[in-house]
mmCIF file with all atom_site columns, C-alpha atoms in Angstrom:
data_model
loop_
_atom_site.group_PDB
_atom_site.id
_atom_site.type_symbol
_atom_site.label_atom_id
_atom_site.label_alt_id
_atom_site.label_comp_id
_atom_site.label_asym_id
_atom_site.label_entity_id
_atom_site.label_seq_id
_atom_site.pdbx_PDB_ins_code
_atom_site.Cartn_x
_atom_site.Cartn_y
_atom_site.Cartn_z
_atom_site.occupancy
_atom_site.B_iso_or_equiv
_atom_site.pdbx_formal_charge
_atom_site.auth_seq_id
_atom_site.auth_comp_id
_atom_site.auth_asym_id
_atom_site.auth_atom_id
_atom_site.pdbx_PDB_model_num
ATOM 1   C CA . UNK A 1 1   ? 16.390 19.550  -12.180 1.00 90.00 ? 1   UNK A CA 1
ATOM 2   C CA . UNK A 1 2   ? 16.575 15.675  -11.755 1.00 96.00 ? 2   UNK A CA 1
ATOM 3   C CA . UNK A 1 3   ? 14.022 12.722  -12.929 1.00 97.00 ? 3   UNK A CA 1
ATOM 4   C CA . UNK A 1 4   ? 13.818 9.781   -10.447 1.00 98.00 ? 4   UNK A CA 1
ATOM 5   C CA . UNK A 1 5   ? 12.710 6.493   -11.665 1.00 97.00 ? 5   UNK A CA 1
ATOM 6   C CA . UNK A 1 6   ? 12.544 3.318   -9.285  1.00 97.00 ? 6   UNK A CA 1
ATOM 7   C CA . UNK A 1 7   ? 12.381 0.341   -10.559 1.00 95.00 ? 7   UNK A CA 1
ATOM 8   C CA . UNK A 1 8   ? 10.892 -2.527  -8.347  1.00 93.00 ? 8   UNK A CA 1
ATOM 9   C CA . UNK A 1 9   ? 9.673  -6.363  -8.534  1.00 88.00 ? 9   UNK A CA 1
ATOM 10  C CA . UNK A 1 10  ? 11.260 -9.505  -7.225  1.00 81.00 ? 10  UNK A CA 1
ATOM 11  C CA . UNK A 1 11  ? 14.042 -11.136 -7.913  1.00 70.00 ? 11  UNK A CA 1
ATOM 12  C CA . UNK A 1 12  ? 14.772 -13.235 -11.371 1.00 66.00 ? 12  UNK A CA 1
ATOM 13  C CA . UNK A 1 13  ? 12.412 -10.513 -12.839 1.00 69.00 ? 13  UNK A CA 1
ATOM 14  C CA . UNK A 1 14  ? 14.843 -8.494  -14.842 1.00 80.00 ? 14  UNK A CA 1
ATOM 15  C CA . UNK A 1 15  ? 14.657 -5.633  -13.507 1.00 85.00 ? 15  UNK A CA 1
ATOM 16  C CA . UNK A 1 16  ? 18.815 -4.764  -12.922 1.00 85.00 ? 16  UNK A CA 1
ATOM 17  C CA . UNK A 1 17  ? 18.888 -5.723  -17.022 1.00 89.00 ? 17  UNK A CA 1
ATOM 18  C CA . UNK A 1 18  ? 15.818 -2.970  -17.362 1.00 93.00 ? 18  UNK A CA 1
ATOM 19  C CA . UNK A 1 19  ? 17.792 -0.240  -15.458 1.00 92.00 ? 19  UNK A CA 1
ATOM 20  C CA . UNK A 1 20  ? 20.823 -0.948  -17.512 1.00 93.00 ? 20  UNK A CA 1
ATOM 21  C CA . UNK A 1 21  ? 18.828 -0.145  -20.526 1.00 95.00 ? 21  UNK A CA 1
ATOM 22  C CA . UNK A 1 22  ? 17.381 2.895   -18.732 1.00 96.00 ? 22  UNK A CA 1
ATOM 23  C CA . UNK A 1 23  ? 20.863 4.221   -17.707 1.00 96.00 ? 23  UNK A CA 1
ATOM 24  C CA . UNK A 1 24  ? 22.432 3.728   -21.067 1.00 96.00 ? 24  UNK A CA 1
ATOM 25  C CA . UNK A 1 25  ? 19.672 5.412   -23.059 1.00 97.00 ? 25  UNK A CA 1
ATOM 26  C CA . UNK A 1 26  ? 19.643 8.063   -20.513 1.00 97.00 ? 26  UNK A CA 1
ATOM 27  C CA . UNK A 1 27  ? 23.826 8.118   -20.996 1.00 97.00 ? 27  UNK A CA 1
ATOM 28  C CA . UNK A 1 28  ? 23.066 9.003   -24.356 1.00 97.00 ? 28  UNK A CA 1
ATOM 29  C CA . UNK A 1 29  ? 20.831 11.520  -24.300 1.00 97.00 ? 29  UNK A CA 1
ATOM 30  C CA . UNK A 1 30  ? 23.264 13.215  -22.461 1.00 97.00 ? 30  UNK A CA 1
ATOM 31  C CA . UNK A 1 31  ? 21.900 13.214  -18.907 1.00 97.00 ? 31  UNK A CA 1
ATOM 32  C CA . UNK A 1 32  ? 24.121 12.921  -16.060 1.00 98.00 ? 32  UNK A CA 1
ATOM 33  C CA . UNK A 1 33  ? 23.007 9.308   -14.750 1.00 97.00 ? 33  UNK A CA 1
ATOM 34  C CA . UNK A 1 34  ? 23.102 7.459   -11.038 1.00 96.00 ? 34  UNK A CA 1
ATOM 35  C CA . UNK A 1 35  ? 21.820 4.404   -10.737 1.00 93.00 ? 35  UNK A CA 1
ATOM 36  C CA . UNK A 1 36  ? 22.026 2.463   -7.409  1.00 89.00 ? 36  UNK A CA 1
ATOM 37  C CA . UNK A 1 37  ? 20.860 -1.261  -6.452  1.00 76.00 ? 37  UNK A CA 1
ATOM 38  C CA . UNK A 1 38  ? 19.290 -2.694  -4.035  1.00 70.00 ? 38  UNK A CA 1
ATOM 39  C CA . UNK A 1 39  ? 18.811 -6.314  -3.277  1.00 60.00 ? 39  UNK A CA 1
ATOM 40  C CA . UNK A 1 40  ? 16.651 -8.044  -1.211  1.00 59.00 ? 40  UNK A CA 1
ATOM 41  C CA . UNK A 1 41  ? 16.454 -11.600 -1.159  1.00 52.00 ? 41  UNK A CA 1
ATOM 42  C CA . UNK A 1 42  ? 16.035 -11.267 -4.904  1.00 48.00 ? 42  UNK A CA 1
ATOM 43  C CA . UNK A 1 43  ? 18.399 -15.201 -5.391  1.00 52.00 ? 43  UNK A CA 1
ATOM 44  C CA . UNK A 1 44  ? 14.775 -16.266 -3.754  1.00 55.00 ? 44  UNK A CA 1
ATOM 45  C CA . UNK A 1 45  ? 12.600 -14.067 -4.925  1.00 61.00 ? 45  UNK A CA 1
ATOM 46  C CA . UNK A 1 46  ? 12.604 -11.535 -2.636  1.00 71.00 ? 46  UNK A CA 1
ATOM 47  C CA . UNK A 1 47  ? 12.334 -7.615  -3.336  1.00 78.00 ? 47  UNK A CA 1
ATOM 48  C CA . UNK A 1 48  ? 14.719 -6.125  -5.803  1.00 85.00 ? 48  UNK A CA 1
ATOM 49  C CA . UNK A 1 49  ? 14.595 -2.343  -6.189  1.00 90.00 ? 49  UNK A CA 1
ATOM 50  C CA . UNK A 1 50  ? 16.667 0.106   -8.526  1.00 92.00 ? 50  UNK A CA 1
ATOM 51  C CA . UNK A 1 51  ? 16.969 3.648   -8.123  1.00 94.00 ? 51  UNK A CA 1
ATOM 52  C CA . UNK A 1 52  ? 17.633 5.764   -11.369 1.00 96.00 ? 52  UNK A CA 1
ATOM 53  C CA . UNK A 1 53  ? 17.774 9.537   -11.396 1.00 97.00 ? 53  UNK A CA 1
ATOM 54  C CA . UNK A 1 54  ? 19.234 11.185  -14.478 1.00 97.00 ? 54  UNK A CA 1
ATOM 55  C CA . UNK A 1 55  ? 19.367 15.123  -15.300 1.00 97.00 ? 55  UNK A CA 1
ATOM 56  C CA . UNK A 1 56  ? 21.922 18.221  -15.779 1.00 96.00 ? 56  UNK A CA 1
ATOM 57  C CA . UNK A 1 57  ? 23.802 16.964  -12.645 1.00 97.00 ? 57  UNK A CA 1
ATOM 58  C CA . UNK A 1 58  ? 23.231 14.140  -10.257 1.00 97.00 ? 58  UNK A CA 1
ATOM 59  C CA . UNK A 1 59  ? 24.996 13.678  -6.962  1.00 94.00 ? 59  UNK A CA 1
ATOM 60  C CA . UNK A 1 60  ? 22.925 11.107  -5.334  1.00 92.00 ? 60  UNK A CA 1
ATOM 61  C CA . UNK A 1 61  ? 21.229 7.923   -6.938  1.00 91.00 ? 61  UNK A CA 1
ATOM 62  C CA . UNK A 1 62  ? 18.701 7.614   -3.830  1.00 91.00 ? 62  UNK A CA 1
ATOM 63  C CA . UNK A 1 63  ? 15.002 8.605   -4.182  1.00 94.00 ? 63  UNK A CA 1
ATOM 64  C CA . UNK A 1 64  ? 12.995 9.291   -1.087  1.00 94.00 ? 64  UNK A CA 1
ATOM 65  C CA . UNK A 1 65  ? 9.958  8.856   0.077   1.00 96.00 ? 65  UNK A CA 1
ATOM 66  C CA . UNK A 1 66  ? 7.739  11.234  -2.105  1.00 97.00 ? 66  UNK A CA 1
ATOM 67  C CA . UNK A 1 67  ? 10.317 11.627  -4.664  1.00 97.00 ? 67  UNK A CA 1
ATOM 68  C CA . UNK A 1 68  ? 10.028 9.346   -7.298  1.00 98.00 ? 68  UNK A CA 1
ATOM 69  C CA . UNK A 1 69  ? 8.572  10.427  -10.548 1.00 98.00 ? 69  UNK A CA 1
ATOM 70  C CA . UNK A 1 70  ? 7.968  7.267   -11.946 1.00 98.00 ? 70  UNK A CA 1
ATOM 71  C CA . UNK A 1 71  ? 7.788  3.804   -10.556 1.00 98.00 ? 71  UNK A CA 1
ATOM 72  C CA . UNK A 1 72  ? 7.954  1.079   -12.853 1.00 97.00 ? 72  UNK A CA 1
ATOM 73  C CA . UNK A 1 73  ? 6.738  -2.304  -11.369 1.00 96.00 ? 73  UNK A CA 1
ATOM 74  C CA . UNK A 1 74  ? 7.397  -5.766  -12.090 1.00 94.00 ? 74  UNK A CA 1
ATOM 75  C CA . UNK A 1 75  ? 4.302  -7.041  -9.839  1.00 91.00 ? 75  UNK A CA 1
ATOM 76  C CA . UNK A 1 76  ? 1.679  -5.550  -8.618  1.00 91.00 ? 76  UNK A CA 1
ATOM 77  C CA . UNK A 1 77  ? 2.380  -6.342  -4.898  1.00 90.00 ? 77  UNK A CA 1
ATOM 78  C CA . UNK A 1 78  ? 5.531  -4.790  -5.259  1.00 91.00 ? 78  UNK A CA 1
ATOM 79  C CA . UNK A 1 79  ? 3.620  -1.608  -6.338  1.00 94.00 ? 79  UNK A CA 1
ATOM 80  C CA . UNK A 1 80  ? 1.575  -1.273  -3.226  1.00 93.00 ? 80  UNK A CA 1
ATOM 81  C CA . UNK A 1 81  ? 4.889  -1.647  -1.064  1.00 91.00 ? 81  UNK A CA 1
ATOM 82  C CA . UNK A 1 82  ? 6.755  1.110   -3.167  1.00 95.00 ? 82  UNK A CA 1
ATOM 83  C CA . UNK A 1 83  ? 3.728  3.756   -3.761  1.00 97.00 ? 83  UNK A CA 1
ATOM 84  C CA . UNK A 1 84  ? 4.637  5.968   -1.040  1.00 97.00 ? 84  UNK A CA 1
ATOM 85  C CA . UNK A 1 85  ? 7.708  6.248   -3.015  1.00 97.00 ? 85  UNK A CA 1
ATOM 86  C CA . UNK A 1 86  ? 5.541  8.033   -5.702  1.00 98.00 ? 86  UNK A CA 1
ATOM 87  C CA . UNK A 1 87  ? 5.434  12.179  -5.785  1.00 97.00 ? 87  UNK A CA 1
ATOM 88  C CA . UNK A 1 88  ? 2.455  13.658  -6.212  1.00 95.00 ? 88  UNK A CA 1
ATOM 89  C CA . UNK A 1 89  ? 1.313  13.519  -10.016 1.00 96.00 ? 89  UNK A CA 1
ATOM 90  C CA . UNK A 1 90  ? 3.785  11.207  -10.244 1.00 97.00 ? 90  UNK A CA 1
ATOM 91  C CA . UNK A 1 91  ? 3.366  7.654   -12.534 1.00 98.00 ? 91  UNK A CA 1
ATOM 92  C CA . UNK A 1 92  ? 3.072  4.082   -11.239 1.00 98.00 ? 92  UNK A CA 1
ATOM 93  C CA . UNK A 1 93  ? 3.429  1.569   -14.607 1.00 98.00 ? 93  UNK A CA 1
ATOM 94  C CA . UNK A 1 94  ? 2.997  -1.733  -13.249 1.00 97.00 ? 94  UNK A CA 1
ATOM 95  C CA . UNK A 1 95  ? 2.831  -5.248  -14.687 1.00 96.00 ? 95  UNK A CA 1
ATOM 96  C CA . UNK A 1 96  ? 0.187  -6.589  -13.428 1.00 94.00 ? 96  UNK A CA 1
ATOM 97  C CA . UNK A 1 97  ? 1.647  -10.466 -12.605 1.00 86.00 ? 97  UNK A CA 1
ATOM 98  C CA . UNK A 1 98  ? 1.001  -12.032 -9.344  1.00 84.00 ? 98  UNK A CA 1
ATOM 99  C CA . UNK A 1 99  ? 3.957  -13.747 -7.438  1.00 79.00 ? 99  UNK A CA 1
ATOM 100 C CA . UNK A 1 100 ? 2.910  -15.119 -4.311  1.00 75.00 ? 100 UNK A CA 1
ATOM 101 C CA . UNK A 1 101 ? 5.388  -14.121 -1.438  1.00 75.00 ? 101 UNK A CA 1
ATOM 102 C CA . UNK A 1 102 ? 6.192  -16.864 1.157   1.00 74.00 ? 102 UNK A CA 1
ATOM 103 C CA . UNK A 1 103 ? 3.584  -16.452 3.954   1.00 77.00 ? 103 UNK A CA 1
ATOM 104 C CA . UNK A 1 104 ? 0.668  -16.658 0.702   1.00 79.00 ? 104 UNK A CA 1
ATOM 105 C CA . UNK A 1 105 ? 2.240  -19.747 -0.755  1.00 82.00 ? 105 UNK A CA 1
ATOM 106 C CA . UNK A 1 106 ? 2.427  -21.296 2.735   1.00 86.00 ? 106 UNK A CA 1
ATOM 107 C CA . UNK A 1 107 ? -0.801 -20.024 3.440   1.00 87.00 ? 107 UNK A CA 1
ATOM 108 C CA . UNK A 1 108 ? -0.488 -18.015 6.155   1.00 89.00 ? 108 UNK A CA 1
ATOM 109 C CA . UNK A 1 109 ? -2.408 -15.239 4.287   1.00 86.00 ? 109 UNK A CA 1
ATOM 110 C CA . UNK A 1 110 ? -3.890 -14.506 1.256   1.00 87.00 ? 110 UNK A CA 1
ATOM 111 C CA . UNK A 1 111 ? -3.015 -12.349 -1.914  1.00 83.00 ? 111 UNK A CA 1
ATOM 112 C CA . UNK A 1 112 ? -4.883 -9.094  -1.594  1.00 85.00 ? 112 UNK A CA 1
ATOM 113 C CA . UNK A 1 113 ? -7.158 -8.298  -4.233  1.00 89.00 ? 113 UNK A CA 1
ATOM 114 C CA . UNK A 1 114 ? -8.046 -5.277  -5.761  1.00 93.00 ? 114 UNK A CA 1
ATOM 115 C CA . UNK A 1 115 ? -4.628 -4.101  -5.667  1.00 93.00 ? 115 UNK A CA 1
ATOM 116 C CA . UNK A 1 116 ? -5.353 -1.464  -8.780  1.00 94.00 ? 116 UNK A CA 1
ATOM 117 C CA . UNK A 1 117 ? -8.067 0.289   -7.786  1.00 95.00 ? 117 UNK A CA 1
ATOM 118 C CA . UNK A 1 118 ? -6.783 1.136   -4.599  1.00 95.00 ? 118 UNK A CA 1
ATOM 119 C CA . UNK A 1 119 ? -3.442 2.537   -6.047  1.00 95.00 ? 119 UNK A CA 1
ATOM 120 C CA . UNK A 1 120 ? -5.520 3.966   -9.160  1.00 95.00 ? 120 UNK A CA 1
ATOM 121 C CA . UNK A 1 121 ? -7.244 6.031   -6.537  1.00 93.00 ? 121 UNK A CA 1
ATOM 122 C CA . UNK A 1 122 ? -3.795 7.507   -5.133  1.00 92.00 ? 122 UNK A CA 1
ATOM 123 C CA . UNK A 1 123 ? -2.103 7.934   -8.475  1.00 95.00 ? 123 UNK A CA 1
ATOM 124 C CA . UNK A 1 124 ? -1.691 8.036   -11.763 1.00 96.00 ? 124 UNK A CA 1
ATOM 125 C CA . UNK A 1 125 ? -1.949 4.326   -12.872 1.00 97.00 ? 125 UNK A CA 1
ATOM 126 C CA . UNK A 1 126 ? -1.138 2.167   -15.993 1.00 97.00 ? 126 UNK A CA 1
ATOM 127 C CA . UNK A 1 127 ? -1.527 -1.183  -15.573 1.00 97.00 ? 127 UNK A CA 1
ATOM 128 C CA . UNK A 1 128 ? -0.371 -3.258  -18.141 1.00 98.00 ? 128 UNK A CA 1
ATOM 129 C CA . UNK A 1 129 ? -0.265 -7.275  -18.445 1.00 97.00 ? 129 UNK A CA 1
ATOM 130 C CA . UNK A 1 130 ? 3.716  -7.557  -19.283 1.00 97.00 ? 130 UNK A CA 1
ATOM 131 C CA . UNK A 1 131 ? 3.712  -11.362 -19.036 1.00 96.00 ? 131 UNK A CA 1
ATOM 132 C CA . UNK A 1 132 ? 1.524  -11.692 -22.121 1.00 97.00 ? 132 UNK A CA 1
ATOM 133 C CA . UNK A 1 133 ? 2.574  -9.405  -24.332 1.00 98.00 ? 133 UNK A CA 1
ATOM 134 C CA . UNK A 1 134 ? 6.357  -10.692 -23.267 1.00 97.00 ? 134 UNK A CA 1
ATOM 135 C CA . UNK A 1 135 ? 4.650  -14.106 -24.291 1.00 97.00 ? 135 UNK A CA 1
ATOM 136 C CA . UNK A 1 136 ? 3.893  -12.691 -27.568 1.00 98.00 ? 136 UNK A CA 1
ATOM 137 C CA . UNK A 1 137 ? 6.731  -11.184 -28.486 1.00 98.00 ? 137 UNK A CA 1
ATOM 138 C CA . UNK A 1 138 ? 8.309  -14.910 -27.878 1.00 97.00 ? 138 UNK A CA 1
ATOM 139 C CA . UNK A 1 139 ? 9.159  -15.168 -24.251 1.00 97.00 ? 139 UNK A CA 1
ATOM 140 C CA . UNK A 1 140 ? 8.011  -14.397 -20.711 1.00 94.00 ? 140 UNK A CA 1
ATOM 141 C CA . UNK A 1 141 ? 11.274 -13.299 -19.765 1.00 93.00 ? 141 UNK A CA 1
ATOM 142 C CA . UNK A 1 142 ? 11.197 -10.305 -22.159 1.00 96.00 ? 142 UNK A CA 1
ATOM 143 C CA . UNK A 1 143 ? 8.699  -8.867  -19.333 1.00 95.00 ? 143 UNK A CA 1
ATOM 144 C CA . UNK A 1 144 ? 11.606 -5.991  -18.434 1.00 95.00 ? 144 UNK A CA 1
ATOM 145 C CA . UNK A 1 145 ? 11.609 -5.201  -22.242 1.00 97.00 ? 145 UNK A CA 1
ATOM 146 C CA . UNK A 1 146 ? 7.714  -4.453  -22.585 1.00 98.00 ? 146 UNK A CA 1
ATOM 147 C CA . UNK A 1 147 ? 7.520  -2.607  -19.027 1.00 97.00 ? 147 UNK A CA 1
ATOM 148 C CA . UNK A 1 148 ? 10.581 -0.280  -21.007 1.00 97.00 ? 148 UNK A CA 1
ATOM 149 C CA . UNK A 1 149 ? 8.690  -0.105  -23.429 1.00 98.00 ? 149 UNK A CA 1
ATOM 150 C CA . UNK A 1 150 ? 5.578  1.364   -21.476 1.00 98.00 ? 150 UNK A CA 1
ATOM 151 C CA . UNK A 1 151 ? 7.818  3.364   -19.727 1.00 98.00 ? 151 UNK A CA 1
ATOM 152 C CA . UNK A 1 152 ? 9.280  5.295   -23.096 1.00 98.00 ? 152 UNK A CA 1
ATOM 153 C CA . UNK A 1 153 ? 5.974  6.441   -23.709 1.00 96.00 ? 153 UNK A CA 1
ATOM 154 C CA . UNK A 1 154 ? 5.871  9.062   -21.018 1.00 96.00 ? 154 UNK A CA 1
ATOM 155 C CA . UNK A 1 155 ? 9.477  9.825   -21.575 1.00 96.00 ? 155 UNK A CA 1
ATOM 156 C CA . UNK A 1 156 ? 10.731 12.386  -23.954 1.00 94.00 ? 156 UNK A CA 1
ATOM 157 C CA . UNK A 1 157 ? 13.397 10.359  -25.649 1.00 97.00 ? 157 UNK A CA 1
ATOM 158 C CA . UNK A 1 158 ? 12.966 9.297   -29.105 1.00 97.00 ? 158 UNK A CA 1
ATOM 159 C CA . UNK A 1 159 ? 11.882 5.610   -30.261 1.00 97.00 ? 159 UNK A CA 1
ATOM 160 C CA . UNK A 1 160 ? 15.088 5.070   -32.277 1.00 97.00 ? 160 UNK A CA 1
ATOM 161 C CA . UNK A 1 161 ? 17.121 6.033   -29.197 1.00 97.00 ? 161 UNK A CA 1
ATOM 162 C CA . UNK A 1 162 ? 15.303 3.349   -27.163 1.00 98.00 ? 162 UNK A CA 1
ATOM 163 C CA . UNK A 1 163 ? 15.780 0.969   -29.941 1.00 98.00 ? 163 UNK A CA 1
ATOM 164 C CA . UNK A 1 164 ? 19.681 1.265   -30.393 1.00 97.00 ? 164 UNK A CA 1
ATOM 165 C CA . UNK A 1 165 ? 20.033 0.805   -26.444 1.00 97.00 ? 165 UNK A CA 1
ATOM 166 C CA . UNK A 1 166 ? 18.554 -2.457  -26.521 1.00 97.00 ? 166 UNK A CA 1
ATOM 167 C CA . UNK A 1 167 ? 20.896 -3.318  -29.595 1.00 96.00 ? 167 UNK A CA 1
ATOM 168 C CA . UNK A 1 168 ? 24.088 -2.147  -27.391 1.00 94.00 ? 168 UNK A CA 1
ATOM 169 C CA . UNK A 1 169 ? 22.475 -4.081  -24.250 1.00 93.00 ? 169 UNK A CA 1
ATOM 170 C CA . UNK A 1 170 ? 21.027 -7.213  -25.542 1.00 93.00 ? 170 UNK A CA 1
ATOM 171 C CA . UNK A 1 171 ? 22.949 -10.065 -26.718 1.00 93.00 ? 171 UNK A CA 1
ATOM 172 C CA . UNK A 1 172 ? 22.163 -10.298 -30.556 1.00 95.00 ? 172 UNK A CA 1
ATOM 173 C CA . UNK A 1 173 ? 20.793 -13.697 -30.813 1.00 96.00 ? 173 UNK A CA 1
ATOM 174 C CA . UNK A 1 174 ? 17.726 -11.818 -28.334 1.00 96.00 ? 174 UNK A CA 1
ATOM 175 C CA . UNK A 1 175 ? 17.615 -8.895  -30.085 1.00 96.00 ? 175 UNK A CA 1
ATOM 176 C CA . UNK A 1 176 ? 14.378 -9.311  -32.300 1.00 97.00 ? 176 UNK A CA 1
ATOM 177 C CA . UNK A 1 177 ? 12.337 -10.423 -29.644 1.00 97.00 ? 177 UNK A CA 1
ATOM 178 C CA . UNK A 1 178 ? 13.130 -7.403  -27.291 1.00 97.00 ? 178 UNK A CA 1
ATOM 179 C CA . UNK A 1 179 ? 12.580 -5.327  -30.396 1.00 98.00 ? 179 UNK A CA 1
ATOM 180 C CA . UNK A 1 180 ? 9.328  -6.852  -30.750 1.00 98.00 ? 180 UNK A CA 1
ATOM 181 C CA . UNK A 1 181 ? 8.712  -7.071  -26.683 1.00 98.00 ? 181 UNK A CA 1
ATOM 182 C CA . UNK A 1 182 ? 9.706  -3.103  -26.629 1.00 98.00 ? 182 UNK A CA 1
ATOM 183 C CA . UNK A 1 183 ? 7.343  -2.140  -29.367 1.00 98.00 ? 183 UNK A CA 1
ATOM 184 C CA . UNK A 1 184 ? 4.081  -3.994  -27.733 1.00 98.00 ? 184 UNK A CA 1
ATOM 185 C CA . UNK A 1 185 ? 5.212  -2.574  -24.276 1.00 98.00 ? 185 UNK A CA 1
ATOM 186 C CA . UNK A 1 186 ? 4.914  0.826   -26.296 1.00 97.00 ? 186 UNK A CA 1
ATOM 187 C CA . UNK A 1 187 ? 1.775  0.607   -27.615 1.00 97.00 ? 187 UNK A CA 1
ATOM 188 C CA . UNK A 1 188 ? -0.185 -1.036  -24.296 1.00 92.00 ? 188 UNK A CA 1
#
């Protein structure tokens, strides 16, 4: 049996550094791991979205539509393009940050609202603000580490496991803040 995770946002969000962590603590658990990329315009902050499926044996990194066991979202727009992504009783973690694609900053339509509720009533639904508890851990760009963080909560894969992945992924002079960035992404 495989586990498929995607991970989605836009780009300069961290998500490719997020699946790295994924894959490695998945690596060392012992799962058989594919992870596959996918870039949009993510150099201008287009869609980025990472497929991760880990289990006894994997022979394809792709997830389908329906497939996907978890989705964990950088931004909640991204969410609502991805959800059909989702299995049934699947989970949708999602920061909830807004970045405002092109035709909303030029103003050739508006950011829909209410984007929660609508998914909350398709799925199961934690939404989590990843940009301030990033902030409080010491940086806004630890937002990857605290959406990890949510993530290891439904996973059954031990804290300290979780914890020495970030050591081995992290360069050292950033490793207490994505300590502290994983451990309030663990307790939203």
């Amino acid at each position: 049996m495989t586990t498929s995770i995607m991970i989605v946002g836009v780009g300069g969000q961290g998500t490719l550094l997020a699946s790295k962590l994924l894959g490695n603590v998945l690596i060392a658990q012992g799962y058989d791991v594919k992870l596959s990329e996918v870039h949009g315009m993510s150099q201008r902050g287009g869609s980025v979205v990472t497929y991760v499926k880990y289990g006894d044996k994997v022979y394809s990194p792709i997830v389908d539509q329906g497939e996907a066991d978890y989705i964990l979202s950088f931004e909640i727009l991204e969410s609502a393009r991805w959800i059909s992504y989702l299995k049934e009783g699947g989970v949708l973690l999602t920061n909830t940050q807004k970045t405002w694609p092109m035709p909303v900053i030029t103003g050739a339509m508006e950011y829909p609202e209410g984007i929660v509720e609508k998914l909350s009533a398709m799925a199961d639904v934690q939404a989590v603000d990843a940009l301030k508890l990033a902030e409080q851990a010491g940086s806004p760009k630890a937002v990857n580490v605290v959406l990890i963080g949510v993530l290891s909560r439904r996973m059954d894969i031990p804290e300290e496991a979780w914890l020495k992945a970030i050591e081995e992924t992290v360069p050292p002079k950033f490793l207490e803040l994505n300590r502290k960035a994983f451990r309030l992404g663990r307790e939203a």
